[in-house]
Coordinates of C-alpha atoms in Angstrom, one line a residue:
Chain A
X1 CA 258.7 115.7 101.6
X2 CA 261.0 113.0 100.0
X3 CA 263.3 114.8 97.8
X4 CA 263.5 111.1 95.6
X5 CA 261.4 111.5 93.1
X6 CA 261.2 109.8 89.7
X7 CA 259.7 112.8 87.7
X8 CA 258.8 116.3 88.6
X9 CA 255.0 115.6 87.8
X10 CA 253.0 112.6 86.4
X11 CA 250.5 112.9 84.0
X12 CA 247.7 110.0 83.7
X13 CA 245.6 110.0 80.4
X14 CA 246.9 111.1 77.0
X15 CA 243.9 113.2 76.3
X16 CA 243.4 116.8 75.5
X17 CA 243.9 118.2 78.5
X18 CA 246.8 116.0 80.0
X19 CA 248.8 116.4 76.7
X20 CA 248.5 120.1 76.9
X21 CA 249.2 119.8 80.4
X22 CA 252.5 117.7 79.8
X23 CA 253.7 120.1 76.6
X24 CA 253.3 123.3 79.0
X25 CA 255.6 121.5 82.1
X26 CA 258.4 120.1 79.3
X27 CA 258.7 123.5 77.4
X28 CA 259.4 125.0 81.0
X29 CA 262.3 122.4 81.5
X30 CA 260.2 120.1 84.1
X31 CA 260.9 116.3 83.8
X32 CA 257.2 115.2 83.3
X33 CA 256.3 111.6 82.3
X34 CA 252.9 110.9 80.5
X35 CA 251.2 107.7 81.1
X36 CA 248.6 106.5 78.7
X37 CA 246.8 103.2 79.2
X38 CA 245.9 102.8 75.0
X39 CA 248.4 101.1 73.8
X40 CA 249.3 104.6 71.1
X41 CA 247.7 107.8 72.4
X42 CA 244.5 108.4 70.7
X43 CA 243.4 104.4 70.4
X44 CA 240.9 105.3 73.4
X45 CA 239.9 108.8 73.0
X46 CA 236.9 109.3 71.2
X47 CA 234.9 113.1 71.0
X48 CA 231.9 113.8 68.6
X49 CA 235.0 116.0 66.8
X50 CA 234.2 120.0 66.8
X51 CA 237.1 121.3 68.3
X52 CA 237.1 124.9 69.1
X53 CA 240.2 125.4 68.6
X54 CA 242.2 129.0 69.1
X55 CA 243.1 128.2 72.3
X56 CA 245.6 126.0 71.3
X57 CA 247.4 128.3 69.1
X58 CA 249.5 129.6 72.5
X59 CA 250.6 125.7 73.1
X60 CA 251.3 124.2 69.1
X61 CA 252.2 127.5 67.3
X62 CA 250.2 126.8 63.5
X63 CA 248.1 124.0 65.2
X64 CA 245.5 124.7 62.4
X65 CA 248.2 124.1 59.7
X66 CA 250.5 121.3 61.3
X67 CA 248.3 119.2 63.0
X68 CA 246.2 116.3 61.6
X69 CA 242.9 118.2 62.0
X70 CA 240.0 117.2 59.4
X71 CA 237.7 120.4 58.3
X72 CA 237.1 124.0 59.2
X73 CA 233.5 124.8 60.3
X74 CA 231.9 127.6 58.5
X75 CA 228.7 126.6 59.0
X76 CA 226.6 125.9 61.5
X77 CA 223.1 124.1 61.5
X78 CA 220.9 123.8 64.3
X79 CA 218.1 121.6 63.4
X80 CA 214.8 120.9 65.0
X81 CA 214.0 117.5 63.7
X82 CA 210.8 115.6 64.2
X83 CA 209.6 112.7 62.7
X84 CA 208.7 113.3 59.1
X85 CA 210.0 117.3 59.0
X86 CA 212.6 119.5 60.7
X87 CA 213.3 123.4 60.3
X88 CA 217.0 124.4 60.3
X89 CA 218.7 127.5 61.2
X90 CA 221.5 127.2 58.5
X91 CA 224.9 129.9 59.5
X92 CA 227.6 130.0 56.8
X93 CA 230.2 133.0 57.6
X94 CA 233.8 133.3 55.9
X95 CA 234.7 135.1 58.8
X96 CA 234.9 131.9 60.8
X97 CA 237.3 130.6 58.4
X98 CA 240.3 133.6 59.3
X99 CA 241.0 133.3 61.8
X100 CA 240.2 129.3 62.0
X101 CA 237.8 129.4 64.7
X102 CA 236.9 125.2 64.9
X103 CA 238.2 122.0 62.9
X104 CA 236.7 118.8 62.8
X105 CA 239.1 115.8 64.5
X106 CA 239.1 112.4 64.7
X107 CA 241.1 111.3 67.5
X108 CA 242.9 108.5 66.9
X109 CA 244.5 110.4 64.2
X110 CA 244.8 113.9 66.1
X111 CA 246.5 112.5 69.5
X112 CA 249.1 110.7 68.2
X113 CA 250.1 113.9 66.7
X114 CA 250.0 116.0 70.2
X115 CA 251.4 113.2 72.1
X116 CA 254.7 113.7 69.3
X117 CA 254.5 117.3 70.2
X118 CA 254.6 116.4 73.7
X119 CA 258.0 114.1 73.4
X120 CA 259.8 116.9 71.3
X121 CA 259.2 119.1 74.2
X122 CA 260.9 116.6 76.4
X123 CA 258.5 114.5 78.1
X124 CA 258.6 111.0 78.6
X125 CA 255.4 109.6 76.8
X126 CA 254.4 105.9 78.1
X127 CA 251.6 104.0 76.5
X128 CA 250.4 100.5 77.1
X129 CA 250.4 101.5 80.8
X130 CA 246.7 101.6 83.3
X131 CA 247.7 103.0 86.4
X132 CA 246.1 101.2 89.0
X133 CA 246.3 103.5 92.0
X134 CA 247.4 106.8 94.2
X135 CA 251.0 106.4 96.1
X136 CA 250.3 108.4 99.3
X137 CA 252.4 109.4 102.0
X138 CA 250.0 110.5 105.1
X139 CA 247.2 112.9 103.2
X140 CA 250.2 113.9 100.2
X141 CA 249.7 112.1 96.6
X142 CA 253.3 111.1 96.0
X143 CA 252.7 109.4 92.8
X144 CA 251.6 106.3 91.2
X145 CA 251.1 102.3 90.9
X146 CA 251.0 101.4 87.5
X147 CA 251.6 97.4 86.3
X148 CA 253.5 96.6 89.0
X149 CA 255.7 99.4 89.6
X150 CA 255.5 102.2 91.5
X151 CA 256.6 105.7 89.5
X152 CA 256.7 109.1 92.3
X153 CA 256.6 112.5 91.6
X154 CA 256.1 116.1 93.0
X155 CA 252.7 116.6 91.7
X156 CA 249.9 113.5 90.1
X157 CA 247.8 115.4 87.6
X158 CA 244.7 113.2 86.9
X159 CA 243.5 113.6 82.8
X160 CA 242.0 110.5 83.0
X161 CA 238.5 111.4 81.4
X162 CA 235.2 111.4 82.1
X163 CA 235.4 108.4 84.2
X164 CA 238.2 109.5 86.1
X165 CA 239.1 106.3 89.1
X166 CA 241.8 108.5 90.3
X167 CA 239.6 111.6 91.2
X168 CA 237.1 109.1 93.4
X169 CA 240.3 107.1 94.7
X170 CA 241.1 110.4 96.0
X171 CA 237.8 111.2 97.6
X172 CA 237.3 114.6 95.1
X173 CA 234.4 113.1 93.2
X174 CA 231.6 110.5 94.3
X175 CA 229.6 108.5 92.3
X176 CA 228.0 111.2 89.4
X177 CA 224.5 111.5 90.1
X178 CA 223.3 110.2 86.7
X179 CA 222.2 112.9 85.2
X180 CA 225.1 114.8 84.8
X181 CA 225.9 112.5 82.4
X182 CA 225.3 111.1 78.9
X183 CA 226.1 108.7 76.6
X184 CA 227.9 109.5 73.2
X185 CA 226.8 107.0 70.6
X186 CA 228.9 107.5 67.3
X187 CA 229.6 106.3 63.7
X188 CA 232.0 107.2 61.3
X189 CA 230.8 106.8 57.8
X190 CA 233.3 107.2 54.9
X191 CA 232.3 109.2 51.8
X192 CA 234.0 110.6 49.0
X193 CA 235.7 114.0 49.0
X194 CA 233.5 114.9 46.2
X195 CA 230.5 113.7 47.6
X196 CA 231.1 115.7 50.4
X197 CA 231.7 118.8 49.2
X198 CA 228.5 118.7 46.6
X199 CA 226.2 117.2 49.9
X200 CA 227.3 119.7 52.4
X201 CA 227.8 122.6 50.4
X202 CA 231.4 122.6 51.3
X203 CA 234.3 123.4 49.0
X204 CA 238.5 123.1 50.1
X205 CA 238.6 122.2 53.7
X206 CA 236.1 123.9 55.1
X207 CA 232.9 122.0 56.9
X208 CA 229.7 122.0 58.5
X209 CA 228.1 120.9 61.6
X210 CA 224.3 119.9 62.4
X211 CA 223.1 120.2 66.2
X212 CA 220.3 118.5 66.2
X213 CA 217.5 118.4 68.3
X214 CA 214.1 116.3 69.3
X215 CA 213.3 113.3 67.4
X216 CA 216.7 112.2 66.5
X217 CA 216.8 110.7 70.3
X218 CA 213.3 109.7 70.1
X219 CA 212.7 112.6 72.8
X220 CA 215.4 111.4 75.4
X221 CA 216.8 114.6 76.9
X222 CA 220.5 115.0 74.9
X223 CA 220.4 115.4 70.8
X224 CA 222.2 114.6 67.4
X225 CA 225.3 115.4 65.8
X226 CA 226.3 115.2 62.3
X227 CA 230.3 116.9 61.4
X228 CA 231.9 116.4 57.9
X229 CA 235.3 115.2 58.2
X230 CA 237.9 115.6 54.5
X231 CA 236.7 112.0 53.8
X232 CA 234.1 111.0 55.9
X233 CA 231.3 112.0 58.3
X234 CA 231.3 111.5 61.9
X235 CA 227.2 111.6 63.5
X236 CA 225.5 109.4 66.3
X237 CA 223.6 110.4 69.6
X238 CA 224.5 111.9 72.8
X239 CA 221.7 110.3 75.5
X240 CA 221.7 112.0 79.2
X241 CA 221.6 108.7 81.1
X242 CA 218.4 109.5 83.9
X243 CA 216.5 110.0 80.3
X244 CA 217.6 106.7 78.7
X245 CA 216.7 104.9 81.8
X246 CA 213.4 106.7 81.9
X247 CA 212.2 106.0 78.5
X248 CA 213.2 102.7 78.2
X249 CA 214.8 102.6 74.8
X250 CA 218.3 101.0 73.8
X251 CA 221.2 103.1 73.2
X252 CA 222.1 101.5 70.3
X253 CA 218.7 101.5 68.7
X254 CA 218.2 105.0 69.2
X255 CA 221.6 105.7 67.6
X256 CA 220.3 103.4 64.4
X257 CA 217.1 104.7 64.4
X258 CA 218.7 108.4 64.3
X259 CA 220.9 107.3 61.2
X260 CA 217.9 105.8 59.4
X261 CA 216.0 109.0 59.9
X262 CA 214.4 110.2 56.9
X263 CA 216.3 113.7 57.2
X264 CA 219.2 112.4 57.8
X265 CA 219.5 109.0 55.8
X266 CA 220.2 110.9 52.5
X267 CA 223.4 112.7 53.5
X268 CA 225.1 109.7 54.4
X269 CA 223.7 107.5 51.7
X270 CA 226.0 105.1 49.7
X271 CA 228.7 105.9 52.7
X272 CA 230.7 103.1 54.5
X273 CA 230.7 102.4 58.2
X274 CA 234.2 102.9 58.8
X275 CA 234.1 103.1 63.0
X276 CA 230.7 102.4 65.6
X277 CA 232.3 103.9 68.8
X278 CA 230.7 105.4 72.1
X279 CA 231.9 107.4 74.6
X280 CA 230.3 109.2 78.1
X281 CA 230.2 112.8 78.0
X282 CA 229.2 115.6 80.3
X283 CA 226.2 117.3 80.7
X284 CA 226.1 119.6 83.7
X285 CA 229.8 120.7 84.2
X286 CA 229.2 123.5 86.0
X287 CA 227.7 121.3 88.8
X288 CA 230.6 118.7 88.6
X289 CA 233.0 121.5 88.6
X290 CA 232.1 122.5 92.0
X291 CA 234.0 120.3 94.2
X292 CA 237.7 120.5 94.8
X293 CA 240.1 120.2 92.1
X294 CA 242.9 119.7 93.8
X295 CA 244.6 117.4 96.9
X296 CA 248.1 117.7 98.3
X297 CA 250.6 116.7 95.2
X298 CA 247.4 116.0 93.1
X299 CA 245.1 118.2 90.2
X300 CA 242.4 117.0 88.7
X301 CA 242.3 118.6 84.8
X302 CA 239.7 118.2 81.3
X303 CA 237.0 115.7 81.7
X304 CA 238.3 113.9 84.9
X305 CA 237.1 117.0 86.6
X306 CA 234.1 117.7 85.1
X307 CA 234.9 121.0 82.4
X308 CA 232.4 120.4 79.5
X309 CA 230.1 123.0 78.4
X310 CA 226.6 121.8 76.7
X311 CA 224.6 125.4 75.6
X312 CA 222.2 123.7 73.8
X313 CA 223.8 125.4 70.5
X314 CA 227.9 124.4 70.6
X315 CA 229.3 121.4 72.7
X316 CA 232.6 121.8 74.5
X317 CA 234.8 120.1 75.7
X318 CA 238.0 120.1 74.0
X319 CA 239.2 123.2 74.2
X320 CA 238.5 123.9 78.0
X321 CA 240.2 120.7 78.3
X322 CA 243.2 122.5 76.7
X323 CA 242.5 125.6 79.3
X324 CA 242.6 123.1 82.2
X325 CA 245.9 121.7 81.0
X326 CA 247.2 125.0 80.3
X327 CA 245.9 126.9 84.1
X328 CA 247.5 123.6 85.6
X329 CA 250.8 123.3 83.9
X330 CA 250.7 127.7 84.6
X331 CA 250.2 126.7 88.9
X332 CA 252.1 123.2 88.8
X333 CA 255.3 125.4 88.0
X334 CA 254.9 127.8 90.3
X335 CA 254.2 125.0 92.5
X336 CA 257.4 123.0 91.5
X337 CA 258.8 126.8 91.8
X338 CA 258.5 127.2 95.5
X339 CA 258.7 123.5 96.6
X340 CA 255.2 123.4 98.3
X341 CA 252.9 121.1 96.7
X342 CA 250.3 120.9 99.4
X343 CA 246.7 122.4 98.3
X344 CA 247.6 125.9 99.0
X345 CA 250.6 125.5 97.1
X346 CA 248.1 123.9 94.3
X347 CA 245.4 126.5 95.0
X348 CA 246.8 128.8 92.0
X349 CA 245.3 125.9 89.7
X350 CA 241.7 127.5 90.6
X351 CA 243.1 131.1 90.7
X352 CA 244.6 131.0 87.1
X353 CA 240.9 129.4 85.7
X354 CA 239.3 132.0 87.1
X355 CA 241.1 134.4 84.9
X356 CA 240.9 132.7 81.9
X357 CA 238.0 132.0 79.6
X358 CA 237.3 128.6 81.7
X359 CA 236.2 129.8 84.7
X360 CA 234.4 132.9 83.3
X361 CA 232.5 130.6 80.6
X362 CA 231.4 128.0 83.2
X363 CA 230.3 130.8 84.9
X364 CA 228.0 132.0 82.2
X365 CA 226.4 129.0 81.6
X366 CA 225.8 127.8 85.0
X367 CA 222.2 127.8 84.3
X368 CA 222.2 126.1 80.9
X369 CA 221.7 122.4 82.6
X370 CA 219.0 123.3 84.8
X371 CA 217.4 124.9 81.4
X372 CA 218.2 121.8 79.0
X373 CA 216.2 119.5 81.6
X374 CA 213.6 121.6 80.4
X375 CA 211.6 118.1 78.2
X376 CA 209.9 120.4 75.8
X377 CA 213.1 120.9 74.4
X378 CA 213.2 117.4 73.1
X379 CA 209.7 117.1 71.9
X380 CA 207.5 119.9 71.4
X381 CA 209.4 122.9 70.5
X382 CA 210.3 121.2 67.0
X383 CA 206.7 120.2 66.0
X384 CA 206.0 123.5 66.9
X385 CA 207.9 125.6 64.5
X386 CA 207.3 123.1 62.0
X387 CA 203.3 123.8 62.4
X388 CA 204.0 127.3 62.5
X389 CA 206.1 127.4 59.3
X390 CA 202.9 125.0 57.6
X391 CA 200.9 127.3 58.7
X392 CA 202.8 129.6 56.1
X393 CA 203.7 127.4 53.2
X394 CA 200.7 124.6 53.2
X395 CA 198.1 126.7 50.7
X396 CA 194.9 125.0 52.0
X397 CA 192.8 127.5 49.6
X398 CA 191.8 128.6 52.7
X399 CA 191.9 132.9 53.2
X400 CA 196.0 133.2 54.6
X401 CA 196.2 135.0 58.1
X402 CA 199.2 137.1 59.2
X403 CA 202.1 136.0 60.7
X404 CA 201.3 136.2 64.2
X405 CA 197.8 135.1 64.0
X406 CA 199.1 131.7 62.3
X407 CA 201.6 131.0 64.8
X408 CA 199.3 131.6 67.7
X409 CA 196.9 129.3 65.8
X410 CA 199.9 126.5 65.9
X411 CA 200.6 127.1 69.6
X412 CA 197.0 126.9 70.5
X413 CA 196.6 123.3 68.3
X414 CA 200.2 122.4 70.5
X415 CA 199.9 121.0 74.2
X416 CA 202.3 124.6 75.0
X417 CA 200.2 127.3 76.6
X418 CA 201.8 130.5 75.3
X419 CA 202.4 131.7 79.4
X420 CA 204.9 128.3 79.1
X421 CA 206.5 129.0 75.9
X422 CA 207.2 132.9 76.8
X423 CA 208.6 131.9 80.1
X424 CA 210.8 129.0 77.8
X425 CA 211.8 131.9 75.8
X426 CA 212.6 134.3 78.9
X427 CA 215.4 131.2 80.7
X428 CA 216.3 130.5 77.5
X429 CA 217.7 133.7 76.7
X430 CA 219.2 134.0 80.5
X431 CA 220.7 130.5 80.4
X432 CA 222.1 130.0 76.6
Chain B
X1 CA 224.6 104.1 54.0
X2 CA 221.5 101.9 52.6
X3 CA 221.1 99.8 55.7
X4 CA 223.3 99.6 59.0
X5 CA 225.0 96.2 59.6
X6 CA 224.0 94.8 63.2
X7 CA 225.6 95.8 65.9
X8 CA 227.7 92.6 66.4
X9 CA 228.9 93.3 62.6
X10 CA 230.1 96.8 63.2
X11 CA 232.2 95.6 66.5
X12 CA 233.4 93.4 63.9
X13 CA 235.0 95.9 61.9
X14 CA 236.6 97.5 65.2
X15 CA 240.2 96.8 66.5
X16 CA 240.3 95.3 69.6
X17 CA 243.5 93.9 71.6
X18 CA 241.7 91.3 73.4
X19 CA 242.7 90.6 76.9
X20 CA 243.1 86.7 76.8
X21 CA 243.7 86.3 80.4
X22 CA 241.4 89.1 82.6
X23 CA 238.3 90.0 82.2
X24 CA 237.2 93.5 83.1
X25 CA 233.2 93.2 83.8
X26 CA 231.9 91.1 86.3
X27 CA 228.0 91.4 87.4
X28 CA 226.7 90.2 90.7
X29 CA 223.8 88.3 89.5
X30 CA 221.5 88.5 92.4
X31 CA 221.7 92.1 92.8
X32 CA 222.0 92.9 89.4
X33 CA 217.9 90.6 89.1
X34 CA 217.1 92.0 92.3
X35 CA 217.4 95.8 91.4
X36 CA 216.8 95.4 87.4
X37 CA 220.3 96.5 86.9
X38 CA 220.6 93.3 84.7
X39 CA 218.0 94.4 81.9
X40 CA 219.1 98.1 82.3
X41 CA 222.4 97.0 81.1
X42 CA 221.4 94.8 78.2
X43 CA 219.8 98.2 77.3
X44 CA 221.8 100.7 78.0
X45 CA 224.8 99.4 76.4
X46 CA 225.9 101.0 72.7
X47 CA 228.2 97.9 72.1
X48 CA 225.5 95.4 73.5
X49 CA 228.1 94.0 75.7
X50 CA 225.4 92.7 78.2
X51 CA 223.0 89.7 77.3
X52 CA 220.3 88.3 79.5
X53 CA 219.6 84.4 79.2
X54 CA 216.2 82.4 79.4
X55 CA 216.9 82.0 83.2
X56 CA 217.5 85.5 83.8
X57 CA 221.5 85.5 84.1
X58 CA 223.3 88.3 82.5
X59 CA 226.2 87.1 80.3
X60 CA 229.0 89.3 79.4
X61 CA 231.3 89.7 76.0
X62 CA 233.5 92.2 77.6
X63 CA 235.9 91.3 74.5
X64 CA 233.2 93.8 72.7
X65 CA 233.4 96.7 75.4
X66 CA 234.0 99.9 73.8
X67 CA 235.1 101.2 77.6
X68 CA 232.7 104.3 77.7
X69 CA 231.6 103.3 81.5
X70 CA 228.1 104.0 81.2
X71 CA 227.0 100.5 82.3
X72 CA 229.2 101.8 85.8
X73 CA 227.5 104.9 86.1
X74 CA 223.9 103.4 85.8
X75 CA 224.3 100.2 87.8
X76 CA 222.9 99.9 91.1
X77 CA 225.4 99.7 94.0
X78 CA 227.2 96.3 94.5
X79 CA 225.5 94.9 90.8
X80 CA 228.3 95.4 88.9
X81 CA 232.7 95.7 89.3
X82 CA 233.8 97.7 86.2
X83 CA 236.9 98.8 85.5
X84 CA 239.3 99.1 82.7
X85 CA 241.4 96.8 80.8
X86 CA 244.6 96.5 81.6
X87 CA 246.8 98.6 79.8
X88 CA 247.8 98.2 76.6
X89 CA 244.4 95.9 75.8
X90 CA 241.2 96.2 74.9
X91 CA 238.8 98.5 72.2
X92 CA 241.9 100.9 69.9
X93 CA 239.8 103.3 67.8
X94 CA 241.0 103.9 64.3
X95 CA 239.1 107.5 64.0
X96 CA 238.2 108.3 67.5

């Protein structure tokens, strides 16, 4: 290897992961340069905004307190929302306010922050820069083409998101077979403090979020989101994209008709559209994560490699971002260490997820994908329970039944057969 | 929120850098009416950056792309060369 380098390690994408990534190399004393292609970090990220967030406390110690974050969730909904009624499961615990277990972010404000972090650290932070393509020398990833010039370094780490170019220039990922991904439609809707608080049932910081299920995307396979920010509320879509072809239906008007719904309409009433954004997501990381994640002088971290987590009940992303950036920077050094940057002096990258809560969680929910293809999940569950429940509460003057009697009574009226709906209940409870 | 402005209005309210001199998008028009990727696109799109004329053509406002790269995964092979703007251009989000 050429000893003339320009850096010790390159970082494309001032995300998540890649700033994480960068911090963790310049607190160890490696020159590391972080190229952005927004012209600030943070103009192009965009995430629903639940950010489970401990794992950040190792990298920016009080990250909670010092960073630009929005609210603490302590509570939880999961809705099942149909056209004209939904039945929640509504979770508010104090305990998830100490210790701070997720925050609400908006990005553009949140990554300018981090990418700060990163340049008091010591690394070199350059927006305003795409890079265009992989230097190579024979099968070695020696570092970059970016607007003309060419930057090199001991070790390419590729956080460039979702759509990563660099991991297909490099031959580690192929075109994603659609559905393994989906389409983030989002608005941000501002709304006073007050208003907020009094809506939500929210006092101080602290905050909610709604998972939301079934008719908000008009039955495409993915669901709703709805987080309170301190002044405003961020909610839209997320649309797995064999689904949205399949049915047919714009992105766009799916998104609309999910903010117009009846249930939802009156908690963002009066509010102004601050932002309409979109964003692609992941939806079956555990699949993507199964090719290589490395090449010689090249790792593949966050999104770019495929480390989202969908259970149905909490979305992740951000914070096994944050464990990719962390495992890397952890094997990059040891790397940097012992002077061998070919894959087996990379292969620590894989070692040091699988001892961390990356790995093991990826693990876990291997099956959750395969399950959330499941499309009675997006259409019949919901009308279901909402029968079931007006089975209860709709006094007909008709002589009440018992509990079980009325809900077998609402599965029988369903399309469900009850074999279905136990063997629903059985993967669910192995794949969530 | 009593009614939604259209989706042209929202964009609107956006900050974009607007690349002057390259555009990003470019759709091969036979294959993209050959394979349906054209109509998939207009579609599919959350910023509606895709537009299909009388004739069947599929115009393109890439000044309005919001850069998620969904219209890359979904089109057919050969229907459409994506990529990003160049650096420093293109959608900056405000709240992200």
């Amino acid at each position: 290897m050429s000893a003339e380098v320009d850096f010790d390690v390159i970082v494309i994408g001032a995300g998540v992961a890649g700033m994480v990534c960068a911090h963790q190399l310049a607190s160890a004393g490696h020159e590391v340069v972080l190229i952005e292609r927004g012209q600030e970090p943070g103009t192009k990220n965009l995430s629903g905004g639940v950010f489970y967030c401990r794992v950040l406390e190792a990298v920016f110690p009080g990250f909670v307190e010092r960073a630009p974050v929005e609210r603490r969730i302590t509570r939880n909904v999961l809705s099942f929302l149909n056209g004209t009624s939904h039945v929640n499961v509504d979770y508010w615990d104090s305990r998830l306010a100490e210790p701070v277990n997720a925050v609400t972010v908006l990005r553009a404000k949140l990554d300018p922050w981090m990418a700060a972090e990163c340049e008091q650290a010591g690394a070199v932070v350059m927006p305003g820069v795409r890079v265009d393509a992989l230097l190579r020398e024979g099968d070695q990833v020696v570092g970059v083409r970016a607007g003309g010039d060419e930057l090199r370094a001991h070790v390419v780490v590729a956080a460039d998101g979702v759509n990563s170019f660099i991991a297909q220039e490099a031959g580690v990922r192929a075109k994603e077979p659609i559905k393994h991904l989906a389409v983030g439609v989002k608005s941000v809707i501002a709304l006073p403090r007050t208003t907020i608080e009094d809506r939500f049932r929210v006092s101080g910081d602290e905050g909610v979020a709604y998972a939301i299920v079934g008719d908000c995307t008009q039955s495409i396979a993915g669901g709703g989101f709805l987080y309170t920010n301190l002044d405003s509320v961020s909610l839209g879509v997320v649309l797995r994209l064999d689904d949205l072809e399949a049915k047919g239906l714009s992105s766009a008007d799916v998104h609309d008709h999910f903010l117009a719904h009846p249930a939802i309409e009156p908690l963002i009433r009066g509010g102004e559209l601050l932002e309409y954004g979109c964003h692609m997501t992941i939806e079956d990381g555990p699949a993507m994560v199964a090719h290589d994640l490395t090449r010689p002088g090249l790792v593949i971290i966050g999104d770019a490699a495929g480390f989202t987590l969908n259970t149905g009940l909490t979305i992740r992303g951000m914070d096994l971002a944050a464990g990719t950036g962390m495992a890397a920077a952890t094997a990059i050094g040891s790397a940097l260490k012992a002077g061998d940057y070919s894959d087996n002096g990379l292969s620590g990258y894989r070692a040091e997820l699988d001892r961390t809560f990356v790995g093991a969680d990826l693990r876990t929910y291997a099956k959750a994908p395969a399950f959330l293809e499941n499309p009675r999940m997006y259409s019949d569950y919901g009308q279901l329970l909402a029968d079931v429940f007006h089975g209860i509460y709709a006094h007909d003057l008709t002589p009440r039944k018992h509990l079980v009697t009325t809900a077998m009574a609402a599965v029988k009226a369903s399309r469900l057969k009850l074999g279905q709906l136990m063997l629903d209940g059985w993967a669910a409870a192995r794949a969530l | 929120m009593t009614r939604l402005p259209s989706v042209t209005e929202r964009l609107a309210r956006n900050t974009y850098h607007l690349d002057e001199e390259e555009n990003h998008i470019e759709v091969n028009q036979d294959i993209a009416r050959r394979t349906g990727t054209g109509r998939l696109l207009v579609r599919i799109c959350p910023a509606q950056v895709y537009g299909e004329a009388p004739d069947g053509t599929i115009s393109v406002n890439y000044a309005a792309c919001l850069e998620c790269g969904t219209c890359n995964a979904m089109a057919a092979p050969g229907a459409l060369i994506w990529h990003y703007p160049r650096g420093g251009f293109g959608i900056a989000y405000r709240e992200g």
